[in-house]
Amino acid sequence: MSASQKVVIAGAGIIGAVAAFVLSRAGAHVTIVEARPGPGEGVSAASFGWINAITFDPEDDPALYGLRRDAFGAWAALEQALGKPLPAHRQGALFWGRSVEETMEARDRHREAGSSYQLIGQAEIAALLPQLASPPEAALFAPEEFALDVSATVRMLLKAAEENGVVLITGAPVTGIDSAGGHVSAVRAGDHRLEADRLIVAAGTESGRILAPFVPDLGVAASPAALVTVTGNFPQTTCITDSPELEFRIPAPGLLMSAHSVPEGSNPEDALARRTVERVKRVLKETGEVAVRSVQVGQRPFPEGGVPLVGPVASLTGAYAAVAHPGVILAPAIGTTLHDLIAGRRAGSGLQPKAF
């Protein structure tokens, strides 16, 4: 990739940060612009960060399931390229359904798709989660699964990218795209006009607005999700847990993080806070006083049909969309695909690009 090639990335979330790091290592001249005051402050800040396949039904979308399975190796390769450990919670993950039969059915579907999650019994579950009030009879255990501190990962990637020459501009929402002869020529963001040979739009739910002059309907809907953090008597770190009542992890003693969809209502944060405290006290024992530290709500970008929107913009040569859910899980694959597209290579990540 030519060092003279100027790439502008709109969006300094996890996808934009990975793309900036990957492209800068390949020699591109990269500028990344972010509308917010700092990187990783959008939906990335409200992400649970779980790199997983165990919660996904492989029958729903076999291709996406394969990408989820490949994500463990992709994140490991990215960590190796960084040369330092990612800020991750690595104690595996537990999943169980509302009945033993439901858990066994999930195990069988994963097995048919090529995964071999461990089926463990009540005693093993209690050993992994000694604070669990009522351990189920059976659960699936995925020792390779982990959770990232997504905002910290974004900052780490961008710091390494800046060392490679990447320029980060914050507080600069994209206001327009200039073109010449049907090819992107510049990006206007805040008070800046940035010359560009390539543009990657990785701005989550804002991507449709940015590309609207060239793609009338990108097909991205907003789906709110929340990360609720509480304090209490949680004496030891535990594996990530997805139970019918609560999805949670204890990354450090005294601290519990839980992921939620956002209920309708005028004060969703208050409802989420109450619901989390109630469920934590019900699912775990001897928690002491449980207090809410924070409720972070983010707008997840949901592409129509659930298929990642990664590929070139047909009506604007040199422009690419990069929007996906789950963005954190797929970020390394998306970064590799964008690199291959810009370098004129066949995509090697397993993620098949499409034109818009």
Short mmCIF file of N, CA and C in Angstrom, two decimals, residues 140-307:
data_model
loop_
_atom_site.label_atom_id
_atom_site.label_comp_id
_atom_site.label_asym_id
_atom_site.label_seq_id
_atom_site.Cartn_x
_atom_site.Cartn_y
_atom_site.Cartn_z
N LEU A 140 -23.17 -24.65 29.52
CA LEU A 140 -22.09 -24.76 28.55
C LEU A 140 -20.97 -23.82 28.97
N PHE A 141 -19.73 -24.31 28.88
CA PHE A 141 -18.57 -23.52 29.26
C PHE A 141 -17.68 -23.34 28.04
N ALA A 142 -17.30 -22.09 27.78
CA ALA A 142 -16.43 -21.74 26.66
C ALA A 142 -15.16 -21.11 27.21
N PRO A 143 -14.10 -21.88 27.43
CA PRO A 143 -12.90 -21.34 28.09
C PRO A 143 -12.17 -20.28 27.28
N GLU A 144 -12.35 -20.27 25.93
CA GLU A 144 -11.60 -19.33 25.10
C GLU A 144 -12.27 -17.96 25.00
N GLU A 145 -13.50 -17.82 25.46
CA GLU A 145 -14.20 -16.55 25.30
C GLU A 145 -13.75 -15.54 26.35
N PHE A 146 -13.80 -14.25 25.97
CA PHE A 146 -13.31 -13.20 26.85
C PHE A 146 -14.07 -11.92 26.57
N ALA A 147 -13.85 -10.92 27.41
CA ALA A 147 -14.49 -9.62 27.24
C ALA A 147 -13.43 -8.54 27.23
N LEU A 148 -13.60 -7.59 26.33
CA LEU A 148 -12.69 -6.45 26.24
C LEU A 148 -13.25 -5.24 26.98
N ASP A 149 -12.36 -4.44 27.55
CA ASP A 149 -12.72 -3.08 27.92
C ASP A 149 -12.63 -2.30 26.61
N VAL A 150 -13.78 -2.05 25.99
CA VAL A 150 -13.78 -1.59 24.60
C VAL A 150 -13.19 -0.18 24.48
N SER A 151 -13.58 0.74 25.35
CA SER A 151 -13.04 2.10 25.26
C SER A 151 -11.53 2.10 25.44
N ALA A 152 -11.04 1.30 26.40
CA ALA A 152 -9.60 1.23 26.62
C ALA A 152 -8.89 0.60 25.42
N THR A 153 -9.55 -0.39 24.79
CA THR A 153 -8.98 -1.01 23.60
C THR A 153 -8.88 0.00 22.45
N VAL A 154 -9.92 0.82 22.30
CA VAL A 154 -9.90 1.87 21.27
C VAL A 154 -8.72 2.81 21.50
N ARG A 155 -8.55 3.25 22.74
CA ARG A 155 -7.45 4.18 23.04
C ARG A 155 -6.09 3.52 22.79
N MET A 156 -5.96 2.25 23.15
CA MET A 156 -4.69 1.55 22.93
C MET A 156 -4.38 1.43 21.44
N LEU A 157 -5.37 1.07 20.66
CA LEU A 157 -5.17 0.93 19.22
C LEU A 157 -4.80 2.27 18.58
N LEU A 158 -5.49 3.33 18.99
CA LEU A 158 -5.22 4.63 18.39
C LEU A 158 -3.87 5.19 18.83
N LYS A 159 -3.47 4.89 20.05
CA LYS A 159 -2.13 5.32 20.47
C LYS A 159 -1.07 4.66 19.60
N ALA A 160 -1.23 3.35 19.37
CA ALA A 160 -0.28 2.65 18.50
C ALA A 160 -0.36 3.17 17.07
N ALA A 161 -1.58 3.48 16.61
CA ALA A 161 -1.75 4.01 15.26
C ALA A 161 -1.08 5.38 15.12
N GLU A 162 -1.22 6.22 16.17
CA GLU A 162 -0.58 7.54 16.12
C GLU A 162 0.94 7.41 16.07
N GLU A 163 1.47 6.39 16.72
CA GLU A 163 2.90 6.15 16.64
C GLU A 163 3.31 5.75 15.22
N ASN A 164 2.35 5.24 14.45
CA ASN A 164 2.59 4.92 13.04
C ASN A 164 2.32 6.10 12.12
N GLY A 165 1.95 7.25 12.71
CA GLY A 165 1.73 8.44 11.91
C GLY A 165 0.28 8.84 11.71
N VAL A 166 -0.66 8.11 12.29
CA VAL A 166 -2.08 8.45 12.15
C VAL A 166 -2.37 9.76 12.88
N VAL A 167 -3.21 10.58 12.27
CA VAL A 167 -3.65 11.84 12.88
C VAL A 167 -5.09 11.65 13.37
N LEU A 168 -5.32 11.94 14.65
CA LEU A 168 -6.65 11.83 15.24
C LEU A 168 -7.21 13.24 15.47
N ILE A 169 -8.40 13.49 14.95
CA ILE A 169 -9.06 14.78 15.13
C ILE A 169 -10.40 14.52 15.81
N THR A 170 -10.62 15.06 16.99
CA THR A 170 -11.87 14.85 17.72
C THR A 170 -12.71 16.12 17.71
N GLY A 171 -13.96 15.97 18.11
CA GLY A 171 -14.86 17.12 18.11
C GLY A 171 -15.12 17.65 16.71
N ALA A 172 -15.10 16.76 15.73
CA ALA A 172 -15.19 17.18 14.33
C ALA A 172 -16.16 16.28 13.56
N PRO A 173 -17.46 16.54 13.67
CA PRO A 173 -18.42 15.73 12.90
C PRO A 173 -18.29 15.96 11.41
N VAL A 174 -18.48 14.91 10.64
CA VAL A 174 -18.41 15.04 9.19
C VAL A 174 -19.62 15.82 8.69
N THR A 175 -19.36 16.86 7.92
CA THR A 175 -20.44 17.70 7.38
C THR A 175 -20.59 17.58 5.87
N GLY A 176 -19.63 16.95 5.22
CA GLY A 176 -19.75 16.79 3.78
C GLY A 176 -18.60 16.02 3.17
N ILE A 177 -18.85 15.52 1.96
CA ILE A 177 -17.85 14.78 1.20
C ILE A 177 -17.73 15.44 -0.16
N ASP A 178 -16.52 15.78 -0.55
CA ASP A 178 -16.28 16.36 -1.87
C ASP A 178 -15.81 15.26 -2.82
N SER A 179 -16.20 15.42 -4.08
CA SER A 179 -15.79 14.44 -5.09
C SER A 179 -15.37 15.14 -6.36
N ALA A 180 -14.60 14.44 -7.15
CA ALA A 180 -14.16 14.93 -8.45
C ALA A 180 -14.15 13.76 -9.43
N GLY A 181 -14.95 13.89 -10.48
CA GLY A 181 -15.01 12.81 -11.46
C GLY A 181 -15.55 11.52 -10.89
N GLY A 182 -16.44 11.61 -9.90
CA GLY A 182 -17.02 10.41 -9.29
C GLY A 182 -16.14 9.73 -8.28
N HIS A 183 -15.03 10.37 -7.90
CA HIS A 183 -14.08 9.81 -6.92
C HIS A 183 -14.01 10.75 -5.72
N VAL A 184 -13.96 10.17 -4.52
CA VAL A 184 -13.83 10.99 -3.32
C VAL A 184 -12.56 11.83 -3.42
N SER A 185 -12.66 13.11 -3.05
CA SER A 185 -11.48 13.98 -3.11
C SER A 185 -11.16 14.63 -1.77
N ALA A 186 -12.17 14.85 -0.95
CA ALA A 186 -11.93 15.47 0.35
C ALA A 186 -13.11 15.20 1.27
N VAL A 187 -12.84 15.33 2.56
CA VAL A 187 -13.87 15.16 3.60
C VAL A 187 -13.88 16.42 4.44
N ARG A 188 -15.07 16.97 4.64
CA ARG A 188 -15.21 18.14 5.52
C ARG A 188 -15.70 17.67 6.88
N ALA A 189 -14.93 18.00 7.91
CA ALA A 189 -15.26 17.58 9.28
C ALA A 189 -14.91 18.72 10.23
N GLY A 190 -15.93 19.23 10.92
CA GLY A 190 -15.69 20.38 11.78
C GLY A 190 -15.17 21.54 10.95
N ASP A 191 -14.05 22.11 11.39
CA ASP A 191 -13.43 23.22 10.65
C ASP A 191 -12.40 22.74 9.63
N HIS A 192 -12.32 21.44 9.42
CA HIS A 192 -11.27 20.88 8.58
C HIS A 192 -11.80 20.46 7.21
N ARG A 193 -10.96 20.62 6.21
CA ARG A 193 -11.19 20.01 4.90
C ARG A 193 -9.98 19.13 4.62
N LEU A 194 -10.21 17.83 4.62
CA LEU A 194 -9.13 16.85 4.55
C LEU A 194 -9.12 16.20 3.18
N GLU A 195 -8.03 16.39 2.44
CA GLU A 195 -7.90 15.72 1.15
C GLU A 195 -7.87 14.21 1.38
N ALA A 196 -8.53 13.49 0.48
CA ALA A 196 -8.62 12.05 0.68
C ALA A 196 -8.66 11.31 -0.65
N ASP A 197 -7.91 10.21 -0.72
CA ASP A 197 -8.01 9.27 -1.83
C ASP A 197 -9.00 8.16 -1.50
N ARG A 198 -9.13 7.89 -0.19
CA ARG A 198 -10.04 6.86 0.29
C ARG A 198 -10.77 7.40 1.52
N LEU A 199 -12.04 7.01 1.64
CA LEU A 199 -12.85 7.38 2.81
C LEU A 199 -13.51 6.12 3.35
N ILE A 200 -13.33 5.88 4.64
CA ILE A 200 -14.01 4.78 5.32
C ILE A 200 -15.01 5.39 6.30
N VAL A 201 -16.28 5.07 6.13
CA VAL A 201 -17.30 5.58 7.03
C VAL A 201 -17.64 4.48 8.03
N ALA A 202 -17.15 4.67 9.26
CA ALA A 202 -17.34 3.70 10.34
C ALA A 202 -17.93 4.43 11.55
N ALA A 203 -18.98 5.18 11.29
CA ALA A 203 -19.56 6.07 12.30
C ALA A 203 -20.85 5.53 12.89
N GLY A 204 -21.03 4.21 12.88
CA GLY A 204 -22.20 3.61 13.50
C GLY A 204 -23.50 4.13 12.92
N THR A 205 -24.42 4.55 13.79
CA THR A 205 -25.73 5.00 13.32
C THR A 205 -25.66 6.31 12.54
N GLU A 206 -24.54 7.02 12.61
CA GLU A 206 -24.38 8.25 11.84
C GLU A 206 -23.89 7.99 10.41
N SER A 207 -23.56 6.75 10.11
CA SER A 207 -22.99 6.43 8.80
C SER A 207 -23.98 6.72 7.67
N GLY A 208 -25.26 6.42 7.90
CA GLY A 208 -26.26 6.68 6.89
C GLY A 208 -26.36 8.15 6.53
N ARG A 209 -26.30 9.01 7.56
CA ARG A 209 -26.36 10.46 7.32
C ARG A 209 -25.15 10.92 6.51
N ILE A 210 -23.98 10.44 6.85
CA ILE A 210 -22.76 10.87 6.16
C ILE A 210 -22.79 10.46 4.69
N LEU A 211 -23.29 9.26 4.42
CA LEU A 211 -23.27 8.75 3.05
C LEU A 211 -24.55 9.03 2.27
N ALA A 212 -25.51 9.73 2.90
CA ALA A 212 -26.82 9.95 2.27
C ALA A 212 -26.76 10.57 0.87
N PRO A 213 -25.85 11.51 0.58
CA PRO A 213 -25.81 12.06 -0.78
C PRO A 213 -25.46 11.02 -1.85
N PHE A 214 -24.88 9.91 -1.44
CA PHE A 214 -24.43 8.89 -2.40
C PHE A 214 -25.18 7.57 -2.23
N VAL A 215 -25.65 7.30 -1.01
CA VAL A 215 -26.44 6.09 -0.72
C VAL A 215 -27.71 6.56 -0.01
N PRO A 216 -28.83 6.72 -0.71
CA PRO A 216 -30.03 7.29 -0.10
C PRO A 216 -30.51 6.55 1.15
N ASP A 217 -30.35 5.23 1.17
CA ASP A 217 -30.77 4.47 2.34
C ASP A 217 -29.76 3.36 2.59
N LEU A 218 -28.86 3.61 3.54
CA LEU A 218 -27.84 2.61 3.85
C LEU A 218 -28.44 1.40 4.54
N GLY A 219 -29.59 1.59 5.18
CA GLY A 219 -30.25 0.46 5.83
C GLY A 219 -29.68 0.14 7.19
N VAL A 220 -29.44 1.17 8.01
CA VAL A 220 -28.92 0.97 9.36
C VAL A 220 -29.91 1.56 10.35
N ALA A 221 -30.38 0.73 11.28
CA ALA A 221 -31.30 1.17 12.32
C ALA A 221 -30.57 1.26 13.65
N ALA A 222 -31.06 2.13 14.53
CA ALA A 222 -30.48 2.26 15.87
C ALA A 222 -31.21 1.35 16.85
N SER A 223 -30.44 0.63 17.64
CA SER A 223 -31.00 -0.25 18.67
C SER A 223 -30.29 0.05 19.98
N PRO A 224 -30.98 0.68 20.94
CA PRO A 224 -30.30 1.07 22.18
C PRO A 224 -29.96 -0.12 23.06
N ALA A 225 -28.79 -0.06 23.66
CA ALA A 225 -28.34 -1.07 24.62
C ALA A 225 -27.62 -0.35 25.74
N ALA A 226 -27.53 -1.02 26.88
CA ALA A 226 -26.94 -0.36 28.06
C ALA A 226 -25.94 -1.27 28.76
N LEU A 227 -24.97 -0.64 29.35
CA LEU A 227 -24.01 -1.30 30.22
C LEU A 227 -24.19 -0.71 31.62
N VAL A 228 -24.62 -1.55 32.55
CA VAL A 228 -24.87 -1.11 33.92
C VAL A 228 -23.76 -1.66 34.81
N THR A 229 -23.13 -0.78 35.56
CA THR A 229 -22.06 -1.18 36.48
C THR A 229 -22.52 -0.93 37.90
N VAL A 230 -22.39 -1.96 38.74
CA VAL A 230 -22.80 -1.84 40.15
C VAL A 230 -21.65 -2.28 41.05
N THR A 231 -21.69 -1.81 42.28
CA THR A 231 -20.73 -2.23 43.30
C THR A 231 -21.46 -3.06 44.36
N GLY A 232 -20.72 -3.89 45.06
CA GLY A 232 -21.30 -4.73 46.09
C GLY A 232 -20.27 -5.70 46.61
N ASN A 233 -20.72 -6.67 47.36
CA ASN A 233 -19.82 -7.69 47.89
C ASN A 233 -19.64 -8.79 46.85
N PHE A 234 -18.72 -8.57 45.96
CA PHE A 234 -18.37 -9.55 44.92
C PHE A 234 -16.89 -9.85 45.11
N PRO A 235 -16.56 -10.82 45.96
CA PRO A 235 -15.18 -10.98 46.43
C PRO A 235 -14.18 -11.47 45.40
N GLN A 236 -14.63 -12.09 44.31
CA GLN A 236 -13.65 -12.59 43.36
C GLN A 236 -14.14 -12.43 41.92
N THR A 237 -13.18 -12.29 41.02
CA THR A 237 -13.52 -12.21 39.61
C THR A 237 -14.09 -13.55 39.16
N THR A 238 -14.94 -13.51 38.15
CA THR A 238 -15.57 -14.73 37.66
C THR A 238 -15.60 -14.71 36.14
N CYS A 239 -16.01 -15.85 35.59
CA CYS A 239 -16.19 -15.94 34.15
C CYS A 239 -17.39 -15.09 33.72
N ILE A 240 -17.47 -14.80 32.45
CA ILE A 240 -18.63 -14.12 31.89
C ILE A 240 -19.81 -15.09 31.98
N THR A 241 -20.96 -14.57 32.32
CA THR A 241 -22.12 -15.44 32.53
C THR A 241 -23.34 -14.91 31.80
N ASP A 242 -23.99 -15.80 31.04
CA ASP A 242 -25.26 -15.47 30.39
C ASP A 242 -26.30 -16.46 30.89
N SER A 243 -27.10 -16.01 31.83
CA SER A 243 -28.19 -16.82 32.37
C SER A 243 -29.51 -16.24 31.89
N PRO A 244 -30.61 -16.96 32.03
CA PRO A 244 -31.89 -16.41 31.60
C PRO A 244 -32.27 -15.10 32.28
N GLU A 245 -31.75 -14.86 33.47
CA GLU A 245 -32.11 -13.64 34.20
C GLU A 245 -31.12 -12.50 34.06
N LEU A 246 -29.84 -12.85 33.88
CA LEU A 246 -28.82 -11.80 33.95
C LEU A 246 -27.60 -12.18 33.12
N GLU A 247 -27.12 -11.22 32.34
CA GLU A 247 -25.85 -11.35 31.62
C GLU A 247 -24.85 -10.45 32.35
N PHE A 248 -23.79 -11.06 32.89
CA PHE A 248 -22.91 -10.26 33.74
C PHE A 248 -21.49 -10.82 33.75
N ARG A 249 -20.60 -9.98 34.26
CA ARG A 249 -19.24 -10.41 34.57
C ARG A 249 -18.74 -9.58 35.74
N ILE A 250 -17.81 -10.16 36.48
CA ILE A 250 -17.18 -9.47 37.61
C ILE A 250 -15.71 -9.32 37.26
N PRO A 251 -15.33 -8.19 36.65
CA PRO A 251 -13.96 -8.02 36.17
C PRO A 251 -12.95 -7.74 37.27
N ALA A 252 -13.45 -7.29 38.42
CA ALA A 252 -12.58 -6.98 39.56
C ALA A 252 -13.40 -7.14 40.83
N PRO A 253 -12.77 -7.50 41.94
CA PRO A 253 -13.52 -7.63 43.18
C PRO A 253 -14.32 -6.37 43.50
N GLY A 254 -15.59 -6.57 43.85
CA GLY A 254 -16.44 -5.46 44.23
C GLY A 254 -17.15 -4.78 43.08
N LEU A 255 -16.92 -5.25 41.84
CA LEU A 255 -17.46 -4.57 40.67
C LEU A 255 -18.15 -5.58 39.76
N LEU A 256 -19.39 -5.31 39.40
CA LEU A 256 -20.14 -6.18 38.49
C LEU A 256 -20.67 -5.36 37.33
N MET A 257 -20.53 -5.90 36.10
CA MET A 257 -21.01 -5.23 34.90
C MET A 257 -22.07 -6.12 34.26
N SER A 258 -23.15 -5.49 33.79
CA SER A 258 -24.26 -6.24 33.22
C SER A 258 -24.75 -5.56 31.95
N ALA A 259 -25.05 -6.38 30.93
CA ALA A 259 -25.52 -5.86 29.64
C ALA A 259 -27.03 -6.01 29.55
N HIS A 260 -27.67 -5.00 28.95
CA HIS A 260 -29.13 -5.00 28.86
C HIS A 260 -29.59 -4.36 27.55
N SER A 261 -30.75 -4.83 27.07
CA SER A 261 -31.48 -4.04 26.09
C SER A 261 -32.18 -2.93 26.86
N VAL A 262 -32.56 -1.87 26.17
CA VAL A 262 -33.12 -0.70 26.85
C VAL A 262 -34.64 -0.71 26.76
N PRO A 263 -35.34 -0.68 27.89
CA PRO A 263 -36.80 -0.68 27.86
C PRO A 263 -37.34 0.67 27.40
N GLU A 264 -38.56 0.64 26.89
CA GLU A 264 -39.21 1.89 26.50
C GLU A 264 -39.61 2.67 27.76
N GLY A 265 -39.65 3.97 27.64
CA GLY A 265 -40.05 4.80 28.79
C GLY A 265 -39.27 6.08 28.83
N SER A 266 -39.73 7.00 29.65
CA SER A 266 -39.11 8.32 29.70
C SER A 266 -37.79 8.32 30.47
N ASN A 267 -37.63 7.37 31.40
CA ASN A 267 -36.40 7.31 32.20
C ASN A 267 -35.83 5.90 32.17
N PRO A 268 -35.32 5.46 30.99
CA PRO A 268 -34.84 4.08 30.90
C PRO A 268 -33.67 3.80 31.83
N GLU A 269 -32.81 4.80 32.08
CA GLU A 269 -31.67 4.57 32.96
C GLU A 269 -32.12 4.19 34.37
N ASP A 270 -33.15 4.87 34.89
CA ASP A 270 -33.66 4.54 36.22
C ASP A 270 -34.23 3.13 36.25
N ALA A 271 -34.99 2.76 35.22
CA ALA A 271 -35.56 1.41 35.16
C ALA A 271 -34.48 0.35 35.08
N LEU A 272 -33.45 0.61 34.29
CA LEU A 272 -32.34 -0.34 34.16
C LEU A 272 -31.60 -0.49 35.47
N ALA A 273 -31.38 0.62 36.16
CA ALA A 273 -30.68 0.57 37.45
C ALA A 273 -31.44 -0.30 38.44
N ARG A 274 -32.75 -0.06 38.54
CA ARG A 274 -33.57 -0.85 39.48
C ARG A 274 -33.59 -2.32 39.09
N ARG A 275 -33.77 -2.59 37.81
CA ARG A 275 -33.85 -3.97 37.36
C ARG A 275 -32.54 -4.71 37.61
N THR A 276 -31.43 -4.06 37.36
CA THR A 276 -30.13 -4.70 37.57
C THR A 276 -29.91 -5.03 39.03
N VAL A 277 -30.18 -4.09 39.91
CA VAL A 277 -30.00 -4.33 41.35
C VAL A 277 -30.87 -5.49 41.80
N GLU A 278 -32.12 -5.50 41.38
CA GLU A 278 -33.04 -6.58 41.77
C GLU A 278 -32.54 -7.94 41.29
N ARG A 279 -32.10 -8.00 40.05
CA ARG A 279 -31.67 -9.29 39.50
C ARG A 279 -30.34 -9.75 40.08
N VAL A 280 -29.43 -8.83 40.34
CA VAL A 280 -28.17 -9.21 40.96
C VAL A 280 -28.43 -9.83 42.33
N LYS A 281 -29.30 -9.22 43.10
CA LYS A 281 -29.61 -9.77 44.43
C LYS A 281 -30.31 -11.11 44.35
N ARG A 282 -31.06 -11.33 43.26
CA ARG A 282 -31.77 -12.59 43.10
C ARG A 282 -30.84 -13.69 42.58
N VAL A 283 -29.95 -13.36 41.68
CA VAL A 283 -29.09 -14.37 41.05
C VAL A 283 -27.90 -14.73 41.92
N LEU A 284 -27.36 -13.75 42.66
CA LEU A 284 -26.19 -13.98 43.50
C LEU A 284 -26.56 -13.89 44.98
N LYS A 285 -25.77 -14.54 45.80
CA LYS A 285 -26.02 -14.53 47.24
C LYS A 285 -24.93 -13.72 47.95
N GLU A 286 -25.26 -13.25 49.13
CA GLU A 286 -24.32 -12.53 50.00
C GLU A 286 -23.67 -11.36 49.27
N THR A 287 -24.49 -10.59 48.57
CA THR A 287 -23.98 -9.47 47.79
C THR A 287 -23.79 -8.21 48.62
N GLY A 288 -24.35 -8.18 49.83
CA GLY A 288 -24.30 -6.95 50.60
C GLY A 288 -25.14 -5.87 49.93
N GLU A 289 -24.83 -4.62 50.21
CA GLU A 289 -25.54 -3.52 49.58
C GLU A 289 -25.06 -3.36 48.14
N VAL A 290 -25.99 -3.43 47.20
CA VAL A 290 -25.66 -3.28 45.79
C VAL A 290 -26.02 -1.86 45.37
N ALA A 291 -25.02 -1.12 44.88
CA ALA A 291 -25.22 0.27 44.49
C ALA A 291 -24.84 0.46 43.03
N VAL A 292 -25.61 1.26 42.33
CA VAL A 292 -25.35 1.53 40.91
C VAL A 292 -24.27 2.58 40.77
N ARG A 293 -23.21 2.23 40.05
CA ARG A 293 -22.14 3.19 39.78
C ARG A 293 -22.41 3.98 38.51
N SER A 294 -22.88 3.30 37.46
CA SER A 294 -23.13 4.00 36.20
C SER A 294 -24.10 3.21 35.33
N VAL A 295 -24.81 3.93 34.49
CA VAL A 295 -25.65 3.35 33.44
C VAL A 295 -25.28 4.07 32.14
N GLN A 296 -24.67 3.32 31.23
CA GLN A 296 -24.23 3.90 29.95
C GLN A 296 -25.09 3.32 28.83
N VAL A 297 -25.76 4.19 28.10
CA VAL A 297 -26.63 3.77 27.01
C VAL A 297 -25.99 4.14 25.68
N GLY A 298 -25.95 3.20 24.77
CA GLY A 298 -25.40 3.45 23.44
C GLY A 298 -26.36 2.99 22.37
N GLN A 299 -26.27 3.62 21.20
CA GLN A 299 -27.11 3.26 20.06
C GLN A 299 -26.35 2.31 19.14
N ARG A 300 -26.69 1.03 19.24
CA ARG A 300 -26.04 0.05 18.38
C ARG A 300 -26.53 0.19 16.94
N PRO A 301 -25.64 0.13 15.97
CA PRO A 301 -26.08 0.17 14.57
C PRO A 301 -26.47 -1.23 14.10
N PHE A 302 -27.72 -1.41 13.73
CA PHE A 302 -28.20 -2.70 13.25
C PHE A 302 -28.44 -2.64 11.74
N PRO A 303 -27.55 -3.21 10.93
CA PRO A 303 -27.79 -3.25 9.48
C PRO A 303 -29.02 -4.09 9.16
N GLU A 304 -29.73 -3.68 8.15
CA GLU A 304 -30.92 -4.40 7.72
C GLU A 304 -30.55 -5.83 7.36
N GLY A 305 -31.29 -6.78 7.90
CA GLY A 305 -31.03 -8.19 7.63
C GLY A 305 -29.93 -8.78 8.48
N GLY A 306 -29.29 -7.95 9.32
CA GLY A 306 -28.24 -8.45 10.21
C GLY A 306 -26.90 -8.69 9.54
N VAL A 307 -26.78 -8.40 8.26
CA VAL A 307 -25.54 -8.65 7.53
C VAL A 307 -24.61 -7.45 7.65
#
